[in-house]
Short mmCIF file of C-alpha atoms and ligand atoms in Angstrom, two decimals:
data_model
loop_
_atom_site.label_atom_id
_atom_site.label_comp_id
_atom_site.label_asym_id
_atom_site.label_seq_id
_atom_site.Cartn_x
_atom_site.Cartn_y
_atom_site.Cartn_z
CA MET A 18 38.83 -25.14 27.12
CA TYR A 19 40.04 -21.78 26.11
CA SER A 20 37.61 -21.25 23.11
CA LYS A 21 35.24 -23.41 21.30
CA SER A 22 38.14 -24.69 19.04
CA ILE A 23 41.27 -24.02 21.16
CA GLN A 24 41.92 -26.23 24.19
CA TYR A 25 44.65 -25.68 26.84
CA ILE A 26 46.62 -28.86 27.36
CA GLY A 27 49.67 -27.49 29.13
CA CYS A 28 50.99 -28.62 32.37
CA ASP A 29 51.86 -27.12 35.71
CA ASP A 30 55.08 -28.06 37.33
CA ALA A 31 54.69 -26.92 40.96
CA ASP A 32 57.85 -28.88 41.99
CA MET A 33 60.14 -27.10 39.53
CA LYS A 34 62.13 -24.92 41.92
CA LEU A 35 65.19 -24.17 39.80
CA PHE A 36 64.19 -23.46 36.18
CA GLU A 37 66.90 -23.89 33.53
CA SER A 38 69.03 -25.11 36.52
CA GLN A 39 69.68 -21.34 37.39
CA TYR A 40 66.42 -19.40 38.10
CA VAL A 41 64.70 -19.94 41.42
CA THR A 42 61.01 -20.45 40.79
CA PRO A 43 59.29 -20.69 44.15
CA GLU A 44 55.88 -20.74 42.43
CA GLY A 45 56.89 -23.56 40.01
CA MET A 46 56.59 -23.28 36.27
CA CYS A 47 54.15 -24.20 33.53
CA TYR A 48 54.78 -25.47 30.06
CA ASN A 49 51.87 -24.49 27.86
CA SER A 50 50.58 -26.40 25.00
CA TYR A 51 47.34 -26.03 23.02
CA LEU A 52 45.14 -28.08 20.76
CA ILE A 53 43.33 -26.49 17.80
CA ILE A 54 40.33 -28.60 16.71
CA ASP A 55 38.95 -28.12 13.17
CA ASP A 56 38.64 -30.34 10.14
CA LYS A 57 42.38 -30.92 10.78
CA ILE A 58 43.76 -30.88 14.36
CA ALA A 59 46.90 -29.06 15.27
CA VAL A 60 48.87 -29.48 18.58
CA MET A 61 50.88 -26.31 19.47
CA ASP A 62 54.08 -27.33 21.09
CA THR A 63 54.88 -30.23 23.54
CA VAL A 64 56.06 -29.89 27.11
CA ASP A 65 59.11 -30.48 29.33
CA PRO A 66 59.88 -34.21 29.68
CA ARG A 67 59.14 -34.00 33.41
CA LYS A 68 55.40 -33.77 32.33
CA THR A 69 55.30 -36.00 29.17
CA ASP A 70 52.88 -38.60 30.71
CA GLU A 71 50.49 -35.93 32.03
CA TRP A 72 50.47 -34.06 28.78
CA LEU A 73 49.88 -37.10 26.64
CA LYS A 74 46.87 -37.99 28.82
CA LYS A 75 45.51 -34.41 28.52
CA LEU A 76 46.12 -34.60 24.76
CA SER A 77 44.37 -37.94 24.47
CA VAL A 78 41.25 -36.70 26.45
CA ALA A 79 41.12 -33.50 24.31
CA LEU A 80 41.38 -35.48 21.11
CA ASN A 81 38.31 -37.53 22.14
CA GLY A 82 39.17 -40.37 19.80
CA ARG A 83 40.51 -38.33 16.98
CA LYS A 84 44.15 -38.16 15.81
CA PRO A 85 46.27 -35.06 15.53
CA ASP A 86 47.20 -33.96 11.95
CA TYR A 87 49.97 -31.54 12.94
CA LEU A 88 52.36 -30.76 15.70
CA VAL A 89 53.61 -27.26 15.44
CA VAL A 90 57.01 -26.88 17.12
CA GLN A 91 57.52 -23.14 17.75
CA HIS A 92 60.60 -23.51 19.87
CA MET A 93 63.08 -26.39 20.41
CA GLU A 94 64.31 -25.63 23.92
CA PRO A 95 63.54 -28.92 25.94
CA ASP A 96 60.93 -27.30 28.18
CA HIS A 97 58.80 -27.29 25.04
CA SER A 98 60.33 -29.91 22.70
CA GLY A 99 60.92 -32.46 25.42
CA SER A 100 57.90 -34.67 24.57
CA ILE A 101 58.22 -34.67 20.75
CA SER A 102 59.68 -38.17 20.69
CA ALA A 103 56.86 -39.55 22.90
CA PHE A 104 54.37 -37.75 20.63
CA ARG A 105 56.08 -39.22 17.58
CA ASN A 106 55.89 -42.74 18.86
CA LEU A 107 52.10 -42.36 19.54
CA TYR A 108 51.14 -40.48 16.51
CA PRO A 109 53.51 -41.41 13.65
CA GLU A 110 51.29 -39.99 10.82
CA ALA A 111 51.09 -36.39 12.27
CA VAL A 112 53.12 -33.83 10.35
CA ILE A 113 55.65 -31.89 12.42
CA VAL A 114 55.50 -28.27 11.36
CA ALA A 115 58.51 -26.11 12.27
CA SER A 116 61.20 -23.80 10.90
CA ALA A 117 64.17 -25.31 9.02
CA LYS A 118 66.34 -24.62 11.97
CA ALA A 119 64.02 -26.30 14.44
CA LEU A 120 63.91 -29.39 12.20
CA GLN A 121 67.70 -29.35 12.12
CA PHE A 122 67.86 -29.07 15.95
CA MET A 123 65.28 -31.87 16.53
CA PRO A 124 67.39 -34.95 16.03
CA GLN A 125 70.23 -33.21 17.96
CA PHE A 126 68.24 -33.62 21.16
CA ASP A 127 67.29 -37.20 20.47
CA GLU A 128 69.36 -39.26 18.06
CA LYS A 129 66.66 -42.07 18.17
CA LEU A 130 63.88 -39.70 16.96
CA ASN A 131 62.57 -40.65 13.69
CA VAL A 132 61.27 -37.15 12.78
CA GLY A 133 59.12 -38.53 10.04
CA ASN A 134 56.77 -36.30 8.04
CA THR A 135 57.52 -32.64 8.28
CA MET A 136 56.52 -29.30 6.88
CA THR A 137 59.04 -26.49 6.90
CA VAL A 138 57.60 -23.12 7.37
CA LYS A 139 59.06 -19.60 6.93
CA ASP A 140 57.80 -16.15 7.57
CA GLY A 141 54.36 -15.46 6.22
CA ASP A 142 53.58 -19.14 5.40
CA THR A 143 50.07 -20.26 6.27
CA LEU A 144 48.43 -23.62 7.07
CA SER A 145 44.61 -24.13 6.76
CA LEU A 146 43.08 -26.43 9.34
CA GLY A 147 39.58 -26.03 7.61
CA HIS A 148 37.88 -22.98 9.33
CA HIS A 149 41.11 -21.87 11.04
CA THR A 150 44.33 -20.59 9.59
CA LEU A 151 47.66 -20.73 11.11
CA SER A 152 49.93 -17.94 9.91
CA PHE A 153 53.58 -18.31 10.84
CA ILE A 154 55.89 -15.45 11.97
CA THR A 155 59.61 -15.97 12.42
CA ALA A 156 60.82 -14.67 15.73
CA PRO A 157 64.67 -15.49 15.66
CA MET A 158 66.28 -15.06 19.03
CA VAL A 159 63.08 -14.76 20.86
CA HIS A 160 64.70 -16.72 22.48
CA TRP A 161 66.61 -19.15 20.21
CA PRO A 162 67.19 -18.77 16.43
CA GLU A 163 64.60 -21.34 15.31
CA VAL A 164 61.60 -19.79 17.01
CA ILE A 165 58.35 -19.13 15.19
CA MET A 166 55.28 -17.53 16.50
CA THR A 167 51.75 -18.42 15.09
CA TYR A 168 48.86 -16.18 14.45
CA CYS A 169 45.29 -17.47 14.09
CA PRO A 170 43.25 -14.69 12.51
CA GLU A 171 39.85 -16.27 12.84
CA GLU A 172 40.43 -16.54 16.71
CA GLU A 173 42.61 -13.26 16.80
CA VAL A 174 45.05 -15.38 18.86
CA LEU A 175 48.93 -14.97 18.80
CA PHE A 176 50.80 -17.98 19.93
CA SER A 177 53.91 -16.20 21.18
CA ALA A 178 56.42 -18.94 22.01
CA ASP A 179 58.48 -17.72 25.02
CA GLY A 180 57.48 -14.19 24.32
CA PHE A 181 55.16 -12.81 27.04
CA GLY A 182 56.13 -15.85 29.25
CA LYS A 183 56.70 -15.70 32.99
CA PHE A 184 57.91 -17.86 35.90
CA GLY A 185 55.13 -19.72 38.08
CA VAL A 186 52.43 -22.21 37.44
CA ILE A 187 49.80 -20.94 35.08
CA ASP A 188 47.53 -19.34 37.81
CA ALA A 189 50.30 -17.94 39.93
CA ASP A 190 49.97 -14.16 40.81
CA PRO A 191 46.83 -13.63 38.79
CA ASP A 192 46.77 -9.93 39.78
CA ASP A 193 50.48 -9.25 39.14
CA TRP A 194 51.65 -10.56 35.81
CA ALA A 195 54.54 -8.07 35.43
CA CYS A 196 56.60 -9.08 38.50
CA GLU A 197 57.62 -12.52 37.38
CA ALA A 198 57.24 -11.76 33.71
CA ARG A 199 59.81 -9.07 34.10
CA ARG A 200 62.34 -11.32 35.92
CA TYR A 201 61.71 -13.94 33.26
CA TYR A 202 62.13 -11.45 30.39
CA PHE A 203 65.30 -9.76 31.44
CA ASN A 204 67.11 -12.95 32.55
CA ILE A 205 66.02 -15.06 29.57
CA CYS A 206 65.47 -12.68 26.70
CA GLY A 207 67.09 -9.57 28.13
CA LYS A 208 69.99 -9.89 25.54
CA TYR A 209 67.61 -9.97 22.64
CA GLY A 210 65.82 -6.63 22.94
CA GLY A 211 66.48 -5.94 19.16
CA PRO A 212 64.83 -9.23 17.86
CA VAL A 213 61.93 -8.82 20.45
CA SER A 214 61.47 -5.26 19.10
CA THR A 215 61.45 -6.62 15.58
CA VAL A 216 58.81 -9.23 16.21
CA LEU A 217 56.55 -6.67 18.13
CA LYS A 218 56.68 -4.55 15.05
CA LYS A 219 55.82 -7.50 12.83
CA VAL A 220 52.68 -8.27 14.87
CA ALA A 221 51.72 -4.61 15.57
CA GLY A 222 49.35 -4.53 12.55
CA LEU A 223 47.45 -7.84 13.55
CA SER A 224 44.26 -7.78 15.42
CA ILE A 225 45.02 -9.65 18.64
CA LYS A 226 42.58 -10.41 21.29
CA THR A 227 44.47 -13.12 23.08
CA ILE A 228 48.17 -14.06 23.54
CA CYS A 229 48.94 -17.67 24.30
CA ALA A 230 52.60 -17.92 25.54
CA LEU A 231 54.48 -21.01 26.22
CA HIS A 232 54.66 -20.08 29.95
CA GLY A 233 52.30 -18.11 32.22
CA PRO A 234 48.68 -17.17 31.88
CA ILE A 235 46.74 -16.79 28.58
CA LEU A 236 46.62 -12.91 28.24
CA ASP A 237 43.64 -10.83 27.01
CA GLY A 238 41.89 -7.59 27.77
CA GLU A 239 43.67 -4.98 29.88
CA ARG A 240 46.28 -7.43 31.16
CA MET A 241 47.35 -8.16 27.53
CA GLU A 242 47.53 -4.44 26.64
CA GLU A 243 49.68 -3.92 29.81
CA ALA A 244 51.86 -6.74 28.66
CA ILE A 245 52.43 -5.34 25.24
CA ARG A 246 53.08 -1.87 26.74
CA LEU A 247 55.69 -3.34 29.06
CA TYR A 248 57.33 -5.38 26.32
CA SER A 249 57.75 -2.29 24.19
CA ILE A 250 59.65 -0.58 27.08
CA TRP A 251 61.68 -3.60 28.01
CA SER A 252 62.68 -4.56 24.47
CA ASN A 253 63.95 -0.94 23.81
CA TYR A 254 65.88 -0.95 27.15
CA ASP A 255 63.86 2.07 28.14
CA ILE A 256 63.18 3.11 31.70
CA GLU A 257 60.26 1.62 33.50
CA THR A 258 60.81 3.26 36.81
CA GLU A 259 62.79 6.35 37.78
CA GLY A 260 65.02 5.15 40.67
CA VAL A 261 68.33 4.10 41.90
CA LEU A 262 69.26 0.54 42.59
CA ILE A 263 72.22 0.02 44.94
CA ALA A 264 73.72 -3.45 44.62
CA HIS A 265 76.38 -4.40 47.05
CA ALA A 266 78.75 -7.40 47.44
CA SER A 267 80.22 -7.13 50.90
CA ILE A 268 82.36 -9.75 52.51
CA HIS A 269 82.16 -8.72 56.26
CA GLY A 270 79.32 -6.24 55.95
CA ASN A 271 81.29 -2.89 56.01
CA THR A 272 80.60 -2.32 52.24
CA ALA A 273 76.94 -3.06 52.87
CA LYS A 274 76.83 -0.45 55.54
CA ALA A 275 78.19 2.14 53.08
CA ALA A 276 75.52 1.04 50.61
CA GLU A 277 72.72 1.52 53.28
CA LYS A 278 74.14 5.02 54.00
CA LEU A 279 74.20 6.01 50.45
CA ALA A 280 70.55 4.95 50.15
CA GLU A 281 69.77 7.14 53.13
CA ILE A 282 71.59 10.07 51.66
CA LEU A 283 69.89 9.59 48.25
CA LYS A 284 66.48 9.56 49.83
CA LYS A 285 67.33 12.69 51.88
CA LYS A 286 68.33 14.36 48.72
CA GLY A 287 65.02 13.51 47.01
CA ALA A 288 65.59 10.33 45.01
CA LYS A 289 62.01 9.11 44.10
CA LYS A 290 62.87 5.39 44.59
CA VAL A 291 65.88 3.71 46.02
CA VAL A 292 66.28 0.01 46.30
CA VAL A 293 69.21 -1.80 48.08
CA ALA A 294 70.16 -5.42 47.05
CA ASP A 295 72.50 -7.76 48.55
CA LEU A 296 74.16 -9.70 45.75
CA CYS A 297 75.61 -12.31 48.14
CA ARG A 298 72.13 -13.24 49.49
CA ASP A 299 69.33 -11.97 47.27
CA ASP A 300 68.10 -13.76 44.12
CA MET A 301 70.59 -12.33 41.49
CA ALA A 302 67.88 -12.77 38.80
CA GLU A 303 65.61 -10.37 40.74
CA VAL A 304 68.61 -7.84 41.10
CA ILE A 305 69.19 -8.01 37.34
CA GLU A 306 65.55 -7.37 36.78
CA ASP A 307 65.62 -4.26 38.99
CA ALA A 308 68.86 -3.09 37.21
CA TYR A 309 66.80 -2.92 33.97
CA ARG A 310 63.70 -1.55 35.67
CA MET A 311 65.43 1.51 37.04
CA ASN A 312 67.50 4.14 35.27
CA LYS A 313 70.42 4.37 37.74
CA LEU A 314 72.61 1.82 39.48
CA VAL A 315 75.24 2.06 42.07
CA VAL A 316 77.64 -0.90 42.51
CA CYS A 317 79.34 -1.29 45.85
CA ALA A 318 81.95 -3.98 46.32
CA SER A 319 84.74 -5.26 48.43
CA SER A 320 88.19 -5.81 46.69
CA TYR A 321 89.21 -9.39 46.34
CA GLU A 322 92.52 -10.95 45.20
CA GLY A 323 93.46 -7.81 43.19
CA ASP A 324 90.04 -7.90 41.56
CA VAL A 325 86.47 -7.46 42.71
CA PHE A 326 84.59 -9.76 45.18
CA PRO A 327 83.07 -12.58 43.01
CA PRO A 328 79.28 -11.89 43.44
CA MET A 329 79.83 -8.46 42.09
CA HIS A 330 81.89 -9.78 39.28
CA MET A 331 79.07 -12.30 38.44
CA PHE A 332 76.43 -9.57 38.52
CA LEU A 333 78.25 -7.17 36.18
CA TRP A 334 79.40 -10.05 33.84
CA LYS A 335 75.78 -11.21 33.67
CA LEU A 336 74.57 -7.65 32.97
CA GLY A 337 77.11 -7.33 30.17
CA LEU A 338 76.00 -10.79 28.83
CA LYS A 339 72.48 -9.58 28.76
CA ALA A 340 73.26 -6.39 26.93
CA TYR A 341 72.56 -4.07 29.73
CA GLN A 342 72.59 -0.52 28.38
CA ASN A 343 71.36 3.03 28.52
CA ARG A 344 71.91 3.55 32.24
CA THR A 345 73.90 5.70 34.68
CA ILE A 346 76.14 3.86 37.08
CA GLY A 347 78.07 4.87 40.21
CA MET A 348 80.67 2.92 42.02
CA VAL A 349 81.77 2.46 45.71
CA GLU A 350 84.85 0.28 46.33
CA ASN A 351 86.27 -0.97 49.60
CA GLY A 352 89.75 -2.42 50.32
CA THR A 353 92.03 -2.67 53.24
CA TRP A 354 95.48 -2.26 51.58
CA ALA A 355 95.16 -1.83 47.81
CA PRO A 356 91.49 -1.36 46.67
CA SER A 357 91.04 -2.91 43.34
CA ALA A 358 87.28 -3.35 43.04
CA GLY A 359 86.81 0.07 41.26
CA ARG A 360 89.13 -0.73 38.58
CA ALA A 361 87.74 -4.25 38.15
CA MET A 362 84.09 -3.02 38.07
CA ARG A 363 85.03 -0.29 35.59
CA ALA A 364 86.56 -2.86 33.27
CA LEU A 365 83.22 -4.79 33.23
CA ILE A 366 81.10 -1.77 32.89
CA GLU A 367 82.94 0.25 30.15
CA PRO A 368 82.23 -2.05 27.34
CA MET A 369 78.41 -1.63 27.92
CA LYS A 370 76.43 0.30 25.44
CA ASN A 371 75.46 3.84 26.26
CA VAL A 372 76.39 3.65 29.94
CA THR A 373 77.64 6.65 31.85
CA ILE A 374 79.92 6.15 34.82
CA VAL A 375 79.59 8.98 37.22
CA GLU A 376 82.34 10.29 39.43
CA PRO A 377 83.59 10.18 42.14
CA LEU A 378 84.35 6.58 42.66
CA VAL A 379 83.93 6.33 46.40
CA SER A 380 86.97 4.52 47.83
CA LEU A 381 86.79 3.24 51.33
CA ARG A 382 89.47 1.80 53.57
CA SER A 383 88.18 -1.16 55.36
CA SER A 384 84.98 0.47 56.76
CA MET A 385 83.00 3.60 56.33
CA LYS A 386 84.00 6.48 58.58
CA GLU A 387 82.52 9.94 59.21
CA SER A 388 85.31 11.32 56.86
CA ASP A 389 83.81 9.11 54.17
CA ILE A 390 80.31 10.78 54.18
CA PRO A 391 81.43 13.76 51.93
CA GLN A 392 82.36 11.24 49.27
CA LEU A 393 79.04 9.51 49.56
CA GLU A 394 77.35 12.85 49.41
CA ALA A 395 79.17 13.87 46.25
CA LEU A 396 78.35 10.50 44.56
CA ALA A 397 74.62 10.96 45.52
CA ASP A 398 74.67 14.38 44.06
CA ALA A 399 76.27 13.14 40.84
CA MET A 400 73.64 10.30 40.57
CA LEU A 401 70.77 12.72 41.02
CA ALA A 402 72.24 15.40 38.67
FE1 FEO B 30 60.57 -21.80 27.48
FE2 FEO B 30 63.38 -20.79 25.67
O1 FEO B 30 62.20 -21.99 26.58
#
């Protein structure tokens, strides 16, 4: 029970270790769903098909013999829409409330689904449940185009769809919302800073006491204020932490040694925070998160097949895909006969928005030698200038 009228009926999925088949989730995942009980009853979203049976049982207990009047579908990605068909089979009279695009997507995921009674809502539409009103806010590209959020003024609750979500079961990291919320945000919504910023402006005038996202804990009080503050920074691609991230992709460890040496030099020269990441072994989603978190990035990579070692290619390609911007980037390349990593990395970095590539490009031959230290010193000076 979250409030007298709103019940949490979501499901933890502690066994989910690779969310969306790409993000490691050591602390599992949760698919949040809520029930609003009034003269009319509304279910807020379904859950991933992995948890359909558990969710339907929770729903049935919470309904306590009543029947739902509405199923509000805020987002059609299967981790939230994956139990719509099962719901529909049990509750054929309920009205499915969603955006036009969501209703278009619905049968695409299940051709056997008889969508049945529906209500199409657009920005500003409202639905009265009796003593509670649901006010719909379109939130396209947070994180798909059909997304809506829902505000209930009587409870001062914002149902925020994927917004303000995080990795982990619902009570994972109770004292550190930001760590896994940041990794979730930049990897899943990072490309959509503009749309996130737009929806933050739309809801800024609302009196919100609680945010109920589709993943992660229910947010209120100071934790909610902090989440809103961070979302404002993240969606604007602003700097959260002054620091340098050094990301390396090293075949035999020699490029990694140069990256560590550069970290040592940067610290000696007064860099506030320096983090070294191994793109071949660390969780790349975590490295992407750190790239956005800090204002400066140095990429160090081996040359490979006249190009750049694939883990670095993947990293920079993903950053480009996720609209990485407003940052300063330095480069270290390594190669035995014809270093090509610098050229390849530059080609991936140059199209990024408002990114400054600092010189010199440090170019190593096979391994770092004493004679290479002045180049690393010069790069460190340029990064800190
Ligand atoms: Fe949690 Fe975009 O799905």
